mmCIF file of C-alpha atoms in Angstrom:
data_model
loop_
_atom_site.group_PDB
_atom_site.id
_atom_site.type_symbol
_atom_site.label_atom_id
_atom_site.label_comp_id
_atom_site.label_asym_id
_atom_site.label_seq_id
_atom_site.Cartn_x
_atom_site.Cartn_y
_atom_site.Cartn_z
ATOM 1 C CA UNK C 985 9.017 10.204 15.825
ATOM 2 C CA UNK C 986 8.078 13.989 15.388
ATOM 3 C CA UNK C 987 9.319 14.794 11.788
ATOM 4 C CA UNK C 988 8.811 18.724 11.233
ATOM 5 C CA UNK C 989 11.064 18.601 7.514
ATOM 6 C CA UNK C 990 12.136 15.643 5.332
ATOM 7 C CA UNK C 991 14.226 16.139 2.298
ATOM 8 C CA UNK C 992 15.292 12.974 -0.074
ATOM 9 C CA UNK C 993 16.365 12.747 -3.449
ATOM 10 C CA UNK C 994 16.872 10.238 -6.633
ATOM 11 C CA UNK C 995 19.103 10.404 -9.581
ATOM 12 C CA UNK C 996 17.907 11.007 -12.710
ATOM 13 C CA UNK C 997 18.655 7.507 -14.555
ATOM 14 C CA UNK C 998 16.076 7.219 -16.385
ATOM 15 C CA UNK C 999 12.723 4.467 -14.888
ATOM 16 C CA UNK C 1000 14.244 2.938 -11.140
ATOM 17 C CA UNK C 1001 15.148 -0.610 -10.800
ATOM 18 C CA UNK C 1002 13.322 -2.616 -8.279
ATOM 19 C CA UNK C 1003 15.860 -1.837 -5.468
ATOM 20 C CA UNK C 1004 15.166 2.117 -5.513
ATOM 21 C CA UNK C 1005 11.635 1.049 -5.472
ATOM 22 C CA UNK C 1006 11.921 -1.312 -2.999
ATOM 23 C CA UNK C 1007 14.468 0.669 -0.767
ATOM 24 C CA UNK C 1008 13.549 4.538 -1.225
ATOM 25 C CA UNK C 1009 10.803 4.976 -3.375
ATOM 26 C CA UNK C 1010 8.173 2.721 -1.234
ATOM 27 C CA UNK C 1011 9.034 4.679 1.477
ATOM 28 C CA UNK C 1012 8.571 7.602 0.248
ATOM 29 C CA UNK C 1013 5.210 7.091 -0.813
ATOM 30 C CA UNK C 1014 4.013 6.155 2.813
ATOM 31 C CA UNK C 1015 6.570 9.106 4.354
ATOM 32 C CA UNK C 1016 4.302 11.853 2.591
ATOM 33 C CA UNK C 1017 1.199 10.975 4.161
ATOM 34 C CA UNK C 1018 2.861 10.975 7.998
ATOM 35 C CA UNK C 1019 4.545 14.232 7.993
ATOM 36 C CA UNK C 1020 3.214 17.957 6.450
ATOM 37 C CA UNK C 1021 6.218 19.190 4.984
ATOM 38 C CA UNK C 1022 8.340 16.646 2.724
ATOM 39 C CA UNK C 1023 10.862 17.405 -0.266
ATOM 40 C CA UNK C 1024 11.470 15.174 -3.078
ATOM 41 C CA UNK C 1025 14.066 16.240 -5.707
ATOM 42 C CA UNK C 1026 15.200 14.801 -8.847
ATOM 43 C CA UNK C 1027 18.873 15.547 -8.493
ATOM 44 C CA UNK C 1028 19.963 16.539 -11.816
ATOM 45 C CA UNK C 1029 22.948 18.104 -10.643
ATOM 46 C CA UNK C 1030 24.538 15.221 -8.831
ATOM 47 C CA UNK C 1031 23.565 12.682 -12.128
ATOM 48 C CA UNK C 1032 26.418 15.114 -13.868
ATOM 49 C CA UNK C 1033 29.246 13.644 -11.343
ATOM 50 C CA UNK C 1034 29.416 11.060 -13.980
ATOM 51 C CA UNK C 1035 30.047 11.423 -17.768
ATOM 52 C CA UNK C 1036 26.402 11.949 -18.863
ATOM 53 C CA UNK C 1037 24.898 12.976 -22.536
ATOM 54 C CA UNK C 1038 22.530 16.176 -22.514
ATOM 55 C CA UNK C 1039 19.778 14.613 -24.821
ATOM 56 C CA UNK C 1040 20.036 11.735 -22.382
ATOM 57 C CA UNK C 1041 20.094 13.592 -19.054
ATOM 58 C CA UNK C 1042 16.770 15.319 -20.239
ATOM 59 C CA UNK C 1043 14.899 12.149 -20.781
ATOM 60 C CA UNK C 1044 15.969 10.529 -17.706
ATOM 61 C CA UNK C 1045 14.447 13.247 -15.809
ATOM 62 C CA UNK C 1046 11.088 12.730 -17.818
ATOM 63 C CA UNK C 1047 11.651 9.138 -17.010
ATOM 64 C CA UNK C 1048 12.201 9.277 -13.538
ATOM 65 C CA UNK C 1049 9.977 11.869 -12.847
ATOM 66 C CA UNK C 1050 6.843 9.662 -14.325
ATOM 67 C CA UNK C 1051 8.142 6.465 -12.975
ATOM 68 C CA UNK C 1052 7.902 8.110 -9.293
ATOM 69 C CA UNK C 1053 4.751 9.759 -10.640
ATOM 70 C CA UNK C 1054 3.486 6.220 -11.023
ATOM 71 C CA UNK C 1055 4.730 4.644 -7.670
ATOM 72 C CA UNK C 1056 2.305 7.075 -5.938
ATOM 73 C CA UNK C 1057 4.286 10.137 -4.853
ATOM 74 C CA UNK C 1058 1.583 13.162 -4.934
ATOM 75 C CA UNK C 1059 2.685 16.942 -5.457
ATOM 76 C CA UNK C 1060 -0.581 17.790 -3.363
ATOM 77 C CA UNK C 1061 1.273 16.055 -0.140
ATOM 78 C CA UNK C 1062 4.639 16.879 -1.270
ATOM 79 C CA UNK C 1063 7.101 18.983 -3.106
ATOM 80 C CA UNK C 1064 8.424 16.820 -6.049
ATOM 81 C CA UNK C 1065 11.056 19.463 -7.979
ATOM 82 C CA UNK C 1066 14.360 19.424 -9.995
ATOM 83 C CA UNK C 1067 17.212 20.440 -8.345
ATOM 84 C CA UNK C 1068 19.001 22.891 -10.914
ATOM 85 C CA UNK C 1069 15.692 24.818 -10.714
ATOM 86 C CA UNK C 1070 16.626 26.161 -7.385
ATOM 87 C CA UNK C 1071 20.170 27.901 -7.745
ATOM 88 C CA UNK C 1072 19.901 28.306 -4.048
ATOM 89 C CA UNK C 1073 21.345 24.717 -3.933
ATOM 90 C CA UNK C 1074 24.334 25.392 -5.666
ATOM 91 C CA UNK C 1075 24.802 28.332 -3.542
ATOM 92 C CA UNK C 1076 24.965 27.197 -0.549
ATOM 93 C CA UNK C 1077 26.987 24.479 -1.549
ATOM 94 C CA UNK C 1078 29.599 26.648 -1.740
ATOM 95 C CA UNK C 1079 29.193 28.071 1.438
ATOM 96 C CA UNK C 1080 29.313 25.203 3.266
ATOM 97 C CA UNK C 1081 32.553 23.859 1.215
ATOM 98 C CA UNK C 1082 34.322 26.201 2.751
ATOM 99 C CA UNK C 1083 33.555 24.801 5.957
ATOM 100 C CA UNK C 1084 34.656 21.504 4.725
ATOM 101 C CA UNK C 1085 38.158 20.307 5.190
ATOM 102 C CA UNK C 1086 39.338 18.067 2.292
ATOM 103 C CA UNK C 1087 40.944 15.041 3.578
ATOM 104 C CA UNK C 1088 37.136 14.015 5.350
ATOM 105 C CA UNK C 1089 35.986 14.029 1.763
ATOM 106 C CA UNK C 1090 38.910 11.773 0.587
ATOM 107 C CA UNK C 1091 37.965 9.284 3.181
ATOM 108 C CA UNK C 1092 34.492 8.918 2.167
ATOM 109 C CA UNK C 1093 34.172 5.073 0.234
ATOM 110 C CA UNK C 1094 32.144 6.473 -2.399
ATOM 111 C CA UNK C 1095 34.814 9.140 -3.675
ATOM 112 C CA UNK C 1096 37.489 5.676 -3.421
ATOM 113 C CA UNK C 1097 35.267 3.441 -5.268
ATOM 114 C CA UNK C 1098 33.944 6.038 -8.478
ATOM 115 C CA UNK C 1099 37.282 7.337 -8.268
ATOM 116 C CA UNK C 1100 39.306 4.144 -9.044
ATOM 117 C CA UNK C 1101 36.140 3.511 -11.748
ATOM 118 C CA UNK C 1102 37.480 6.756 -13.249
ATOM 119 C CA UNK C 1103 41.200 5.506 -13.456
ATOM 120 C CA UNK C 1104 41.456 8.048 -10.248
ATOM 121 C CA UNK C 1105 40.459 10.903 -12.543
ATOM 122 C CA UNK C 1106 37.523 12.143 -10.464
ATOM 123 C CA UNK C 1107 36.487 15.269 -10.900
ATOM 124 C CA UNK C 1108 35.935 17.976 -8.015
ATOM 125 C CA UNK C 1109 32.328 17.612 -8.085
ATOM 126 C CA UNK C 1110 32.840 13.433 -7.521
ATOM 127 C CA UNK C 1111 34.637 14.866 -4.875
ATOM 128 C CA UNK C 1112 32.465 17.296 -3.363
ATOM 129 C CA UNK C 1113 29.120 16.001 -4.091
ATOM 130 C CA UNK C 1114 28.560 14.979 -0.815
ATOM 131 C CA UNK C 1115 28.951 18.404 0.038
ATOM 132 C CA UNK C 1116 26.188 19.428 -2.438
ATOM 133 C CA UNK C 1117 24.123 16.455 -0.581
ATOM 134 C CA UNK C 1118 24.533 18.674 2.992
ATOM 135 C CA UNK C 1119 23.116 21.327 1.181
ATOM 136 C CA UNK C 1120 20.355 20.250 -0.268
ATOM 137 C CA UNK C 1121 18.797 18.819 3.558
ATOM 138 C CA UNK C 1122 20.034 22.133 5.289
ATOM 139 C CA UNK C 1123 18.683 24.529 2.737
ATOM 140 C CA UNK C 1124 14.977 23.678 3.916
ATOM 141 C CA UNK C 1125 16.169 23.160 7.488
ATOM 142 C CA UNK C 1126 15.350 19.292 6.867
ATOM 143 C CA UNK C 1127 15.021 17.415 9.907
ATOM 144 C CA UNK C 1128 14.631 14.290 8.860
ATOM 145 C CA UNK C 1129 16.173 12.288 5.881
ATOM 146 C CA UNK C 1130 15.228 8.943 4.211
ATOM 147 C CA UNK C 1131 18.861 7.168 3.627
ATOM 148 C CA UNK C 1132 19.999 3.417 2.754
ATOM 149 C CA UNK C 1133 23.069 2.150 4.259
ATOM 150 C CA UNK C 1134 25.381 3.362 2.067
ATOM 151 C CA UNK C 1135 24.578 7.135 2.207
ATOM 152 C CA UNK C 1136 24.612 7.022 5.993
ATOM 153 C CA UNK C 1137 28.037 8.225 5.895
ATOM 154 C CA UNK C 1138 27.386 11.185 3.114
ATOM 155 C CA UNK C 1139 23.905 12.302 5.739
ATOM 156 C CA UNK C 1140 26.917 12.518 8.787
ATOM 157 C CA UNK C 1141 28.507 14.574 7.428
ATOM 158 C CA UNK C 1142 25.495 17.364 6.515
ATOM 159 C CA UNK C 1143 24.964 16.431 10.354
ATOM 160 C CA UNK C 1144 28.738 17.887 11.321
ATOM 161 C CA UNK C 1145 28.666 20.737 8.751
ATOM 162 C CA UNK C 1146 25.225 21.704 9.936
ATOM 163 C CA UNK C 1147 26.937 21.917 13.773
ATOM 164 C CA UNK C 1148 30.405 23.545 12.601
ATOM 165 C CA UNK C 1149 28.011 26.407 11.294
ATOM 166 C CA UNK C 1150 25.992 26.195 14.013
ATOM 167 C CA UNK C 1151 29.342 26.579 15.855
ATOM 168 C CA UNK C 1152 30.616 29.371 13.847
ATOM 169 C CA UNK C 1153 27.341 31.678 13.269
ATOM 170 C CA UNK C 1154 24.885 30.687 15.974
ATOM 171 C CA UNK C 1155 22.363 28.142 16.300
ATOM 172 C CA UNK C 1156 20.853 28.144 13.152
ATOM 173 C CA UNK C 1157 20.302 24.677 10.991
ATOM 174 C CA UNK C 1158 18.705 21.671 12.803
ATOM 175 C CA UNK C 1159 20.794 18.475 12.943
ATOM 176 C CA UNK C 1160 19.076 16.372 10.326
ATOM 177 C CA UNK C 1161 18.137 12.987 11.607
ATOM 178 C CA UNK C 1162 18.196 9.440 9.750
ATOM 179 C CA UNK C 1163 15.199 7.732 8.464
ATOM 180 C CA UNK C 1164 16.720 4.328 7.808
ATOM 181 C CA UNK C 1165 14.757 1.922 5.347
ATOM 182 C CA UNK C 1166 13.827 -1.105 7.300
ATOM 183 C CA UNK C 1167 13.960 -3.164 3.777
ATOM 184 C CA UNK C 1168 16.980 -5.413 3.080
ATOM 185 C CA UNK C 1169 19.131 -3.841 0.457
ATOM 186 C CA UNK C 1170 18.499 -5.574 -2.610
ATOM 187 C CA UNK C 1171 21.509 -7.456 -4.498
ATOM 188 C CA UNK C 1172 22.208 -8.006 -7.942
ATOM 189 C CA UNK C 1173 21.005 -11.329 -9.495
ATOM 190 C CA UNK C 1174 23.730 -12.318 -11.074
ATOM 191 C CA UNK C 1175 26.308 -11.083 -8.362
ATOM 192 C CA UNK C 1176 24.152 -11.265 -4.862
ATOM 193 C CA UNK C 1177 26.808 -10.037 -3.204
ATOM 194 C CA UNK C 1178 26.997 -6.662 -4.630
ATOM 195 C CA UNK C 1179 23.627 -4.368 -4.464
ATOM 196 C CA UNK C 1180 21.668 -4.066 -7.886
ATOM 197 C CA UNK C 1181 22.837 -1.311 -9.884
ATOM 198 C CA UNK C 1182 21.315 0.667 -12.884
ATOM 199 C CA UNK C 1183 24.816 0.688 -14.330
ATOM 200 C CA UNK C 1184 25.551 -3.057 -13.790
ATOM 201 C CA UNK C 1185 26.863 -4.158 -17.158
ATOM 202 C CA UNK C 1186 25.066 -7.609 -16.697
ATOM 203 C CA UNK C 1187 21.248 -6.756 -18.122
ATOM 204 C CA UNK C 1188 19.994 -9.878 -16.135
ATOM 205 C CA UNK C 1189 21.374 -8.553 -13.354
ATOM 206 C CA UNK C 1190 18.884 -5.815 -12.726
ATOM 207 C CA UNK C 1191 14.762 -5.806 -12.490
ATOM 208 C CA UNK C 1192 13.524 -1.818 -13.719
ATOM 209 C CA UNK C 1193 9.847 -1.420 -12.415
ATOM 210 C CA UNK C 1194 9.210 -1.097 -16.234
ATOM 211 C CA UNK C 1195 10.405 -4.403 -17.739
ATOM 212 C CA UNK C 1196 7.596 -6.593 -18.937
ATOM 213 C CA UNK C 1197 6.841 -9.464 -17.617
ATOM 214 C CA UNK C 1198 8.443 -12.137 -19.798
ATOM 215 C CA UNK C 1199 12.065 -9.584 -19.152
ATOM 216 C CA UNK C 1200 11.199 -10.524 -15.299
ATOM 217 C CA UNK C 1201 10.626 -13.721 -15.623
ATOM 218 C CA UNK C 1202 13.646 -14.201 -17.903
ATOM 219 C CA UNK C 1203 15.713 -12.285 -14.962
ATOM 220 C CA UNK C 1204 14.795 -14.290 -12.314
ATOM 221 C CA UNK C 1205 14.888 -17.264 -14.061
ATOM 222 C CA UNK C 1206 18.261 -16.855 -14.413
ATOM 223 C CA UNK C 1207 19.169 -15.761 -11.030
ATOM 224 C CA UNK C 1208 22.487 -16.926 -9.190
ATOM 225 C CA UNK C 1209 21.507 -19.264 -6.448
ATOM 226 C CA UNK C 1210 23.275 -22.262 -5.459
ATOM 227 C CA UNK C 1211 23.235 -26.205 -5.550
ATOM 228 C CA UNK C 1212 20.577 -26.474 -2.496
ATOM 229 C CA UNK C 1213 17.540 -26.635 -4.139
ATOM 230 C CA UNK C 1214 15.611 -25.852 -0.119
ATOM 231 C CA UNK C 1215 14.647 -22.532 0.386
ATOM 232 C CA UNK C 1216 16.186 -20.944 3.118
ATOM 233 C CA UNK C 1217 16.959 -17.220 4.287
ATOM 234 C CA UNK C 1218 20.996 -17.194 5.222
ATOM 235 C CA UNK C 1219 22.425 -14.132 3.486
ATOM 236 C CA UNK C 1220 25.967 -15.429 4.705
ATOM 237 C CA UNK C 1221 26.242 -18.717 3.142
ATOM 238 C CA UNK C 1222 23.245 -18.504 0.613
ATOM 239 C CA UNK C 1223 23.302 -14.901 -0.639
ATOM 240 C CA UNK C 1224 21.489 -15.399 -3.829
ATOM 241 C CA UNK C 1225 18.532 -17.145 -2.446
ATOM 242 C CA UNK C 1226 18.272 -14.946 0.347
ATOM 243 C CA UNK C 1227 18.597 -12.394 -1.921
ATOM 244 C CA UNK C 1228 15.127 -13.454 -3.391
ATOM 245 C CA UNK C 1229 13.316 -14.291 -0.039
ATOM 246 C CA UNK C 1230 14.303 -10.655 0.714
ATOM 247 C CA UNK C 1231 12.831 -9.316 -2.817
ATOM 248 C CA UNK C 1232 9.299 -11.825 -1.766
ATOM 249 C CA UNK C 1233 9.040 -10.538 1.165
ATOM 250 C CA UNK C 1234 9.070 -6.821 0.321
ATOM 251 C CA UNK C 1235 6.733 -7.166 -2.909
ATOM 252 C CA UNK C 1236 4.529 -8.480 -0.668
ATOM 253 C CA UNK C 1237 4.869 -7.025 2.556
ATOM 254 C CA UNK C 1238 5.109 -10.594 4.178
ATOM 255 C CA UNK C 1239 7.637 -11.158 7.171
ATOM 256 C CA UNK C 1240 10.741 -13.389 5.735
ATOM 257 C CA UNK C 1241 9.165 -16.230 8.221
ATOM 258 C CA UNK C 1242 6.199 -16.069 6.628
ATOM 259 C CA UNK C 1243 7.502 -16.208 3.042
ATOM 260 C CA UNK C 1244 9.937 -19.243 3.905
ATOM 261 C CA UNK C 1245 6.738 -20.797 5.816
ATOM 262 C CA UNK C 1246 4.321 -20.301 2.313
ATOM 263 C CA UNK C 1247 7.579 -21.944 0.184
ATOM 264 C CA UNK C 1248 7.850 -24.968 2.321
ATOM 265 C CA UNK C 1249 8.518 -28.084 -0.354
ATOM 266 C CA UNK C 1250 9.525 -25.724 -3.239
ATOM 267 C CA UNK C 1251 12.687 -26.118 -4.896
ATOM 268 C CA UNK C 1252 14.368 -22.849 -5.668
ATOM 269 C CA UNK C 1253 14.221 -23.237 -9.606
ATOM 270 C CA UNK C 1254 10.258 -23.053 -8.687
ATOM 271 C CA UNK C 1255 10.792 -20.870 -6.049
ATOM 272 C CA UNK C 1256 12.414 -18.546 -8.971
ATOM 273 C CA UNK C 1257 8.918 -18.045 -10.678
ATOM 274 C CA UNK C 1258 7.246 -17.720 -7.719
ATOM 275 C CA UNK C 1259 8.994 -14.855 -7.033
ATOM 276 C CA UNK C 1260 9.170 -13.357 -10.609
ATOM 277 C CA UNK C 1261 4.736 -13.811 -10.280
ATOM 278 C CA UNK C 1262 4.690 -11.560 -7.467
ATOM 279 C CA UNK C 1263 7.493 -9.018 -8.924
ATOM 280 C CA UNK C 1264 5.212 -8.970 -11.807
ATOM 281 C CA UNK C 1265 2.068 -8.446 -10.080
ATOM 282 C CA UNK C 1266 3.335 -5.512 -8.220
ATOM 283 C CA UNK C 1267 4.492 -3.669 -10.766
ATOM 284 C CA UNK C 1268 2.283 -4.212 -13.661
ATOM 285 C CA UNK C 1269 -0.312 -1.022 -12.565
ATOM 286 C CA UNK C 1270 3.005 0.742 -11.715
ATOM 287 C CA UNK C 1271 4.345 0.417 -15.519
ATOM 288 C CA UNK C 1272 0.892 1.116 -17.525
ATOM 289 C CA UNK C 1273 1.019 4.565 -15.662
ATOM 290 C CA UNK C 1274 4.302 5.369 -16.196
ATOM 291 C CA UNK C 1275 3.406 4.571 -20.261
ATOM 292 C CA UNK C 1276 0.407 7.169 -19.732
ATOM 293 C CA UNK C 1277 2.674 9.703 -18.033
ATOM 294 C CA UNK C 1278 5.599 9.705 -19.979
ATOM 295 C CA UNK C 1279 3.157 10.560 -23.315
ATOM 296 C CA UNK C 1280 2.415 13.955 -21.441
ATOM 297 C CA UNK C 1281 5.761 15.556 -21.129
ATOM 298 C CA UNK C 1282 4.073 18.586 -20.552
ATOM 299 C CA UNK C 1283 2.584 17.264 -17.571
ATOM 300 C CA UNK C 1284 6.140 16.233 -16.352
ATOM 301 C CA UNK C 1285 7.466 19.633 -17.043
ATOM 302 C CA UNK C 1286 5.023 21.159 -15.491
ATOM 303 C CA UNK C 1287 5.160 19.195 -11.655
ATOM 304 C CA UNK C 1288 8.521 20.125 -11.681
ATOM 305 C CA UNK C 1289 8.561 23.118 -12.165
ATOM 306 C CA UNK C 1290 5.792 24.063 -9.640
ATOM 307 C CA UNK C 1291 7.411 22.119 -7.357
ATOM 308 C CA UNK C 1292 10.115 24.381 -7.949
ATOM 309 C CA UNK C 1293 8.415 27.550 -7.182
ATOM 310 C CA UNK C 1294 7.081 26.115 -4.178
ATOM 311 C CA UNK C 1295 10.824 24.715 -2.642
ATOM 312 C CA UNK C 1296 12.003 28.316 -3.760
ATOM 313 C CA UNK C 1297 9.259 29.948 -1.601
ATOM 314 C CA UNK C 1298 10.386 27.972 1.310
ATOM 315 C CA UNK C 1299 14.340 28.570 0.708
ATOM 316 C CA UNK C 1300 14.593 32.179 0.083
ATOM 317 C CA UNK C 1301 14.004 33.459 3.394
ATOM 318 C CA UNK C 1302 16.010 30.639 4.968
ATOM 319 C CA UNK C 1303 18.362 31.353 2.266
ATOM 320 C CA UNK C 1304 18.594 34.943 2.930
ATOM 321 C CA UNK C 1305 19.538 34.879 6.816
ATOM 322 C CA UNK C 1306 22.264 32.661 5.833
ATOM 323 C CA UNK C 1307 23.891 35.451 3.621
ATOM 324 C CA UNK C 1308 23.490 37.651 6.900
ATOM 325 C CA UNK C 1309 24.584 35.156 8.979
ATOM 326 C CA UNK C 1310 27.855 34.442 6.867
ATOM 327 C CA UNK C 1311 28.152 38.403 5.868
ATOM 328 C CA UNK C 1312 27.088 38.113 2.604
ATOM 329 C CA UNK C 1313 24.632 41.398 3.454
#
């Protein structure tokens, strides 16, 4: 695959949990040494789509900032910025919402679900976030982006938006193309049939990269399984135990064959710790860097905002045949 551009981007919600390591973060780590031009942002502007306290927001980006820091993402191979630091976002954002028709918005799962968790009281940017999303890939004339399954939808439609301008002022963005993460998404251990979640209100539910190792053991100790004490991978009937063979076999970069081969004649209450040992062994390097980082916040600052000043050097001039394009000058 010839990838000329990739834009991604996290939340700010403070350290990841071990599903945006194991589903985005991982990947981004080994997508900045294959292509020459890659974009990471820390989307601070999309974190205020839900209720979120100012003194808070700024230490999540510290947070998440040093946890990715720590996972291995370089600002030598890549440009790691904030979003709000380039306006240009915003900007164009607007542009392209008023290429957007409203009822493809409303259809969108994500606006349905955080809607009805807002007693359907969204807010306009709930509902045009995605929009925001389509700007943020076609700003830098992204060709390729890094999704999981459930922002395939959002990254379809920057792909139409980019082709109704396209349409409208000339051939002008690229179509941005999917990078999907070849991990299974990672469930919640106390509900394995929903995906793990920062914002799960069960704390056992949900491994962060920086819990300590008697927190992980603790969490998987107490992980929903069933009464079949075999080990087996069957995500249909067995979901929490699967659930675990999937989080094995990612930690370690086994094959799920090979982890159910190495488990043969373990129970799953052993198989639990088992588990938990290798969660903990990945991670421990990962959290005694993000303890060094976040005592720098200067440091943290400082990345971002050169990363910044780079993503603004490549925007403006993209961003300023736009305004032609559209009229704007």
């Amino acid at each position: 695959m010839v990838m000329d551009r990739i834009f991604s981007g996290i939340q700010p919600t403070g350290t990841p949990h071990l599903g945006n390591y194991l589903g985005a973060i991982q990947n981004w780590v080994n997508l900045q040494e294959q292509c020459s031009s890659v974009l990471y942002s820390i989307m601070d502007m999309h974190s205020l789509t839900m209720p979120k306290e100012p003194a808070a927001l700024r230490q999540n980006i510290l947070d998440t900032t040093a946890a990715i820091l720590a996972c291995g993402i370089d600002p030598k191979k890549c440009f790691l910025f904030r979003q709000s630091l380039v306006p240009e976002h915003a900007e164009l954002a607007w542009i392209l919402g008023c290429l957007t028709n409203v009822p493809r918005l409303l259809r969108l799962p994500q606006w349905k679900m955080k809607d009805a968790s807002q007693n359907n009281e969204g807010t306009v940017g709930l509902l045009t976030y995605p929009v925001l999303q389509a700007a943020d890939i076609l700003l830098y004339k992204s060709t390729h982006v890094p999704v999981g399954e459930d922002q395939v939808l959002h990254l379809e439609l920057a792909q139409d938006i980019a082709q109704h301008f396209n349409k409208k002022y000339g051939e002008f963005f690229p179509v941005p193309k999917a990078i999907l993460s070849t991990t299974k998404k990672i469930k919640s251990l106390r509900d394995p049939t929903v995906k793990m979640s920062k914002s799960d209100p069960q704390k056992l539910a949900t491994v962060n990269i920086a819990d300590s190792p008697d927190e992980i053991v603790l969490k998987f100790r107490k992980a929903v399984t069933d009464f079949t004490s075999e080990v087996t991978y069957d995500p249909a009937s067995r979901p929490g135990v699967s659930n675990l063979v999937s989080i094995h076999a990612a930690v370690t970069g086994l094959s799920i064959k090979e982890v159910l081969h190495q488990s043969t004649g373990l129970d799953t209450a052993h198989y639990k710790m088992v588990v938990a040992e290798s969660v903990i062994q990945k991670f421990a390097p990962i959290r005694n860097e993000i303890k060094k980082l976040q005592e720098d916040k200067s440091h943290l600052i400082k990345v971002l905002e050169d990363g910044a000043e780079k993503a603004k050097e490549l925007a403006a001039p993209i961003y300023q045949e736009i305004r032609r394009l559209v009229g704007f000058q």
